Coordinates of C-alpha atoms and ligand atoms in Angstrom, one line a residue:
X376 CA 85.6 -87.9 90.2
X377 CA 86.6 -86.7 93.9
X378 CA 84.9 -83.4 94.8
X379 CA 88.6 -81.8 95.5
X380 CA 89.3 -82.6 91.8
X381 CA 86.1 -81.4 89.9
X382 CA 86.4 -78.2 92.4
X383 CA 90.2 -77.5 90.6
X384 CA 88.7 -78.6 87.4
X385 CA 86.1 -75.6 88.0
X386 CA 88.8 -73.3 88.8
X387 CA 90.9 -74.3 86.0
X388 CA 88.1 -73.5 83.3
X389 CA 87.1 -70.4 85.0
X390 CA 83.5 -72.2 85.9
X391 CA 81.1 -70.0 87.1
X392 CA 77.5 -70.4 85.8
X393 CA 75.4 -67.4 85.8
X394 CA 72.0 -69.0 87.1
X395 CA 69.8 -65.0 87.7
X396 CA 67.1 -65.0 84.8
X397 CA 66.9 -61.3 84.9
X398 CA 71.1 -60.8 84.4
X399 CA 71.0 -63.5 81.0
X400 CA 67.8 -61.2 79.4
X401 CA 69.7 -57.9 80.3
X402 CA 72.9 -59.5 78.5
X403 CA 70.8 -60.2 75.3
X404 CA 69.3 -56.8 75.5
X405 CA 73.1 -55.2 75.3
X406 CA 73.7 -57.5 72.5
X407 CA 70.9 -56.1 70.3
X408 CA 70.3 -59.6 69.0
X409 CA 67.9 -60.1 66.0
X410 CA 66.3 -63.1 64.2
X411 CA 68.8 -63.0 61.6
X412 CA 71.9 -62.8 63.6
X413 CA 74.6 -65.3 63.7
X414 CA 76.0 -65.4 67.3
X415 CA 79.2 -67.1 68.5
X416 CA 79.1 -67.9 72.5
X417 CA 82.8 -68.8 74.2
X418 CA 82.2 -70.8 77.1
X419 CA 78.5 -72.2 77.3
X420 CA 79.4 -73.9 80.2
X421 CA 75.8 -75.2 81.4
X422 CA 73.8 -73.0 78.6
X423 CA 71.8 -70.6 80.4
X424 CA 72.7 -67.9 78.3
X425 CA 73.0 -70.5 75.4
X426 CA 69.2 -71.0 75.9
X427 CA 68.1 -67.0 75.6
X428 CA 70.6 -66.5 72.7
X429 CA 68.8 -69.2 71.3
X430 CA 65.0 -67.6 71.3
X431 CA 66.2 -64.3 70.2
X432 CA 68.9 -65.1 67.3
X433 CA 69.0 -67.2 64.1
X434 CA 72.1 -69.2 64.7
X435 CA 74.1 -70.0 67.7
X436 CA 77.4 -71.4 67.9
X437 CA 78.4 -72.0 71.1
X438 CA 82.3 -73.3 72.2
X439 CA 83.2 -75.1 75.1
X440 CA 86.4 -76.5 75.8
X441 CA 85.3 -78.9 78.6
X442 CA 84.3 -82.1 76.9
X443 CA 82.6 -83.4 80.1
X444 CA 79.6 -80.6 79.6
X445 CA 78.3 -82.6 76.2
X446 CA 76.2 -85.1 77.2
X447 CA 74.5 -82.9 79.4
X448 CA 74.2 -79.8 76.8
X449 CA 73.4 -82.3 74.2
X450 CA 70.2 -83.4 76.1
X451 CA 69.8 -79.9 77.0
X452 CA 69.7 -78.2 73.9
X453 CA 68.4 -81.7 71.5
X454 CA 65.2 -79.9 70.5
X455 CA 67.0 -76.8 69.5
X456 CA 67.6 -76.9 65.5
X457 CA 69.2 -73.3 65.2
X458 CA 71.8 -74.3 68.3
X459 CA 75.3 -76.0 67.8
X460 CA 78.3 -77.0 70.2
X461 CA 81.9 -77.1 69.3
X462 CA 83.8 -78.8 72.3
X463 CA 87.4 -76.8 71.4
X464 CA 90.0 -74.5 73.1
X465 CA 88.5 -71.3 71.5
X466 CA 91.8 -69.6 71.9
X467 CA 92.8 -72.2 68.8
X468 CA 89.8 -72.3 66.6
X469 CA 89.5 -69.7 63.7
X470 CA 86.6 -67.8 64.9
X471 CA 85.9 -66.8 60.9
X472 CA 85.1 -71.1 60.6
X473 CA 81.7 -70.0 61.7
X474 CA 81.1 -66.5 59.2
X475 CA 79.7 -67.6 56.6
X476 CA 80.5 -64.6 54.9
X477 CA 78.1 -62.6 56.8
X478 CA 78.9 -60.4 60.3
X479 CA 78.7 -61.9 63.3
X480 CA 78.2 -61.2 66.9
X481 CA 79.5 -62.5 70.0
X482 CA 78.6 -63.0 73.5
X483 CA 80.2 -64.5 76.4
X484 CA 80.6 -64.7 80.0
X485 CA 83.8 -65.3 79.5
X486 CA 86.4 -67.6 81.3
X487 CA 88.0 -65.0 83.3
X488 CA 91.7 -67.0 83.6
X489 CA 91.9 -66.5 80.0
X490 CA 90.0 -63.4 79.2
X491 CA 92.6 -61.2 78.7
X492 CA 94.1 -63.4 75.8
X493 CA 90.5 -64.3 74.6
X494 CA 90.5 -60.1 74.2
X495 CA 93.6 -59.8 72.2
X496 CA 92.1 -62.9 69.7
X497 CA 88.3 -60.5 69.3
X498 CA 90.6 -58.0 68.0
X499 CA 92.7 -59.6 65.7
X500 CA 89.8 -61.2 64.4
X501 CA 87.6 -58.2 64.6
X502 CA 86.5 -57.7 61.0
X503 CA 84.1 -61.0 61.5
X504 CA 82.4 -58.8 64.5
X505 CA 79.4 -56.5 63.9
X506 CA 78.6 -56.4 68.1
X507 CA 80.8 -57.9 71.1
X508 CA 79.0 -58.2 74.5
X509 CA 81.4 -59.8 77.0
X510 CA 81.1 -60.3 81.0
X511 CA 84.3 -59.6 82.8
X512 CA 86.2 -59.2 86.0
X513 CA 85.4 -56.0 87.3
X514 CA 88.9 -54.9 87.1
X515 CA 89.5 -56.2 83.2
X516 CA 86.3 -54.1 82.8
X517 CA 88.0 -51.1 84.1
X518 CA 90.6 -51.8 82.0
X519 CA 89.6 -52.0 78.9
X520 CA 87.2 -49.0 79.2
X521 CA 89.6 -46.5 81.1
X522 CA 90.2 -43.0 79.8
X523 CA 93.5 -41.8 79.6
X524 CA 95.4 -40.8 82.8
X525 CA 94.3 -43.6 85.4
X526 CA 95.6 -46.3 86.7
X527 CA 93.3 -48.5 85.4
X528 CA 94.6 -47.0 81.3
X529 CA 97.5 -49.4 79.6
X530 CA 98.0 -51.7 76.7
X531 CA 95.1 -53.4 76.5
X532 CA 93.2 -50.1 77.4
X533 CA 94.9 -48.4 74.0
X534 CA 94.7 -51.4 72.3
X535 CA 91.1 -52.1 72.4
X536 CA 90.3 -48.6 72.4
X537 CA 91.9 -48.4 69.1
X538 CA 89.6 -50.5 67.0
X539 CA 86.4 -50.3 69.2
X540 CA 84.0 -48.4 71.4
X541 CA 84.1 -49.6 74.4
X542 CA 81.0 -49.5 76.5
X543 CA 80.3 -50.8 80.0
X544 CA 77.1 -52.1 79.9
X545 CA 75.9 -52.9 83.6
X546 CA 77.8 -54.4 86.8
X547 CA 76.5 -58.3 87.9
X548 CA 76.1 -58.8 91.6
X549 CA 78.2 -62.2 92.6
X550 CA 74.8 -64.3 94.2
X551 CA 74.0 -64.3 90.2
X552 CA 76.5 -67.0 89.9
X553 CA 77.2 -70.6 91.0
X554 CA 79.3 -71.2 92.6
X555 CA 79.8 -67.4 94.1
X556 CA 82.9 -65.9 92.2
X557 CA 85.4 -64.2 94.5
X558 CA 85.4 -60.9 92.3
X559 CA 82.8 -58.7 90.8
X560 CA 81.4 -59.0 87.6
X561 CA 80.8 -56.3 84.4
X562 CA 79.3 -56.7 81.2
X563 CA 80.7 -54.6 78.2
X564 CA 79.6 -53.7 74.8
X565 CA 82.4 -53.8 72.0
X566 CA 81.0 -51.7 69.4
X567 CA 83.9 -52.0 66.1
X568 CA 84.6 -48.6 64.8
X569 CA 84.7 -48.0 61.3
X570 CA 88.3 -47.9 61.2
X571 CA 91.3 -48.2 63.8
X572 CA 92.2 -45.2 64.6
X573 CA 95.5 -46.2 63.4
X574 CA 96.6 -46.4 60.2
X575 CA 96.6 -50.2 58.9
X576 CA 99.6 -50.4 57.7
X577 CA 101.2 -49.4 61.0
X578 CA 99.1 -51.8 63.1
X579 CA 102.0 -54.3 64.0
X580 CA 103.9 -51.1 65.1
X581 CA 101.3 -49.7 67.0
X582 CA 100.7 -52.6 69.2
X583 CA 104.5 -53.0 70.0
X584 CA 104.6 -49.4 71.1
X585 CA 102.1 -49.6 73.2
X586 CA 102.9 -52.4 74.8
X587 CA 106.6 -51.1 75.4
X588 CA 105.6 -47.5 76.7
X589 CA 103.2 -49.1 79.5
X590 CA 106.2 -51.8 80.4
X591 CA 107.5 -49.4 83.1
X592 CA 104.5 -47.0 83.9
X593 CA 107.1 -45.1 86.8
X594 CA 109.4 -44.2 83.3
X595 CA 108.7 -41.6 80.8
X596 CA 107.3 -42.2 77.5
X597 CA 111.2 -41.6 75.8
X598 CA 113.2 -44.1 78.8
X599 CA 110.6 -46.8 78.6
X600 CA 110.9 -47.0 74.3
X601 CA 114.6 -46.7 74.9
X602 CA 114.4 -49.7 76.7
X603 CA 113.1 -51.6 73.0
X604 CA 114.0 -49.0 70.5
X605 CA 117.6 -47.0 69.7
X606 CA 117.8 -44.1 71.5
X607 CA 118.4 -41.8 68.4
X608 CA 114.5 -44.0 66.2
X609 CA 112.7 -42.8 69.7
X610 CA 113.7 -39.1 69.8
X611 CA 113.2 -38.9 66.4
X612 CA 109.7 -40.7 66.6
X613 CA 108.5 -38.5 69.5
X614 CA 110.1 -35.2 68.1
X615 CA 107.8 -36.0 64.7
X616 CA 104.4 -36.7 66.2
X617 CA 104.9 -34.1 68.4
X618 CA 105.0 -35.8 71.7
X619 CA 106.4 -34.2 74.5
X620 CA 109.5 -36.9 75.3
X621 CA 109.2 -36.3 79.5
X622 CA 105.5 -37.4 79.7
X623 CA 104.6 -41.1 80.9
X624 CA 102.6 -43.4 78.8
X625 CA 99.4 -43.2 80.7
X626 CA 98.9 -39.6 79.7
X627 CA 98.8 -40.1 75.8
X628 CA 95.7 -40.6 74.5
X629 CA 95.0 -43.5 71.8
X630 CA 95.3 -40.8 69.0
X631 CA 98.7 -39.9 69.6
X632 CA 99.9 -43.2 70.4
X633 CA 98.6 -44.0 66.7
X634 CA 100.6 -41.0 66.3
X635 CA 103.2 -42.1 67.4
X636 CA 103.3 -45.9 66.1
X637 CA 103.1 -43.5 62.3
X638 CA 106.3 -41.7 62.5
X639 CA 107.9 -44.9 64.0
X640 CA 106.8 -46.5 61.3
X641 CA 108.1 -43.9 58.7
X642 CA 111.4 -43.2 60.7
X643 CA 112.2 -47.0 60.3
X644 CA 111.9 -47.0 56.3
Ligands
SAM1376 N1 78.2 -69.2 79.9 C1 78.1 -70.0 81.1 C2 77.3 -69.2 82.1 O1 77.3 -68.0 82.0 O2 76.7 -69.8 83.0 C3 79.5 -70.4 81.7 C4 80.5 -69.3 81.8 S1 81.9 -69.7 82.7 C5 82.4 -68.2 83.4 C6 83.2 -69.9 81.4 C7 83.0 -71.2 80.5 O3 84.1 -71.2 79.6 C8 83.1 -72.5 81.2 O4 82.0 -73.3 80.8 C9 84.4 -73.1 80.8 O5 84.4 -74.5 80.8 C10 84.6 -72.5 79.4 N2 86.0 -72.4 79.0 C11 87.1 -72.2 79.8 N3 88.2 -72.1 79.0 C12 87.8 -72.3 77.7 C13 88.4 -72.3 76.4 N4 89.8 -72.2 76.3 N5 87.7 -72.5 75.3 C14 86.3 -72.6 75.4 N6 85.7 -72.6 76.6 C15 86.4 -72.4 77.7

């Protein structure tokens, strides 16, 4: 294959192998990880964190959608029994294929191109998760993490924050990867909470508000829903939970947007 090619290949997959010993050993440290723990990896790429999920947990399932990466992992990894590879999309494999009734955790330097929709599928398919370590793009980092109020706090920040704790763990310089990314690196810790802070019945709701409030940030809260919603379900939403209708999305905290997503929920009966 011409250089150009596997170089766009790279770029594709979001290819950046993490290659500082030190950075892999503080990523297993985050993720707790025990003899008895069952731990799915996304993206093994070359399997240097494969290798020291491998001495420190009981099971590892590790998938990889570049087919090209087997025979080498497969040589790689041949004398590791408690080690397997699963050369699929992850974003259309059924994470709980792997349970076996039990918890799981997950770790991942993730594929950055696709992280944010990798992020949506941990929390839909949360409830197989006891621990999520992840290593992001600075900025999805920020993100996720963000108090209200910033510019860095929208949907995914309410979202997330919603049905976990969400812990930045440490920052990665870039010369720990090959070939050197062009943005900075963060690991996370995804801790579950014991419940959403929404109410479950009013999970599909809750999502679809907060994705509409944050889908013009320069709006407030009531113009923005108005945009989705009649005009006569949002003032009655934001009247009941209490919600000021001139503020802007990025000041409501994930409690009242749970809030919020309730009375929506029961003004639409
Ligand atoms: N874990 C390795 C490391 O830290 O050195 C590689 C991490 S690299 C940032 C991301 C990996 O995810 C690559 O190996 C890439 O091929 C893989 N990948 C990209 N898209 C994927 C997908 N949809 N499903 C599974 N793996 C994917």
């Amino acid at each position: 294959m011409e250089r150009e090619e596997i170089f766009r290949q790279r770029k594709r997959l979001g290819q950046n192998f993490l290659n500082d010993p030190n950075i892999l050993r503080k990523i297993g440290a985050a993720a707790e990880l025990k003899q008895k723990d069952n731990v799915i990896e996304i993206g093994p790429g070359k399997g240097s964190l494969t290798k020291h999920l491998a001495l420190s947990a009981g099971k590892v399932t590790a998938i990889e959608k570049d087919t090209r990466l087997k025979t080498f992992l497969d040589a790689e990894f041949a004398e590791s029994a408690n080690t397997r590879f699963i050369y699929e999309d992850v974003l259309k494999v059924s994470l709980s294929r792997f349970s076996e009734g039990g918890k799981m955790k997950l770790v991942s330097n993730l594929p950055y191109n696709i992280s944010s929709q990798i992020l949506i599928k941990l929390l839909d398919e949360r409830e197989l998760f006891s621990k999520i370590v992840v290593m992001l793009q600075k900025e999805v980092a920020q993100r996720i993490s963000s108090p209200k109020g910033r510019k860095s706090y929208g949907s995914l920040s309410v979202l997330l924050q919603s049905c976990f704790s969400v812990k930045v763990a440490f920052k990665v310089p870039r010369r720990a990867f090959y070939p050197v990314p062009e943005v900075d690196s963060v690991v996370v810790v995804l801790d579950p909470l014991e419940k959403p802070v929404f109410l479950v019945s009013t999970e599909k709701i809750f999502r679809t508000v907060a994705r509409y409030a944050f889908s013009s940030r320069r709006k407030t809260i009531r113009n923005s829903l108005e945009n989705f919603f009649e005009r006569a379900t949002v003032k009655r939403a934001l009247l009941d939970s209490n919600i000021d209708e001139g503020r802007r999305a990025e000041s409501l905290s994930v409690e009242e947007f749970a809030r919020l997503a309730d009375s929506f929920h029961r003004t639409s009966q």
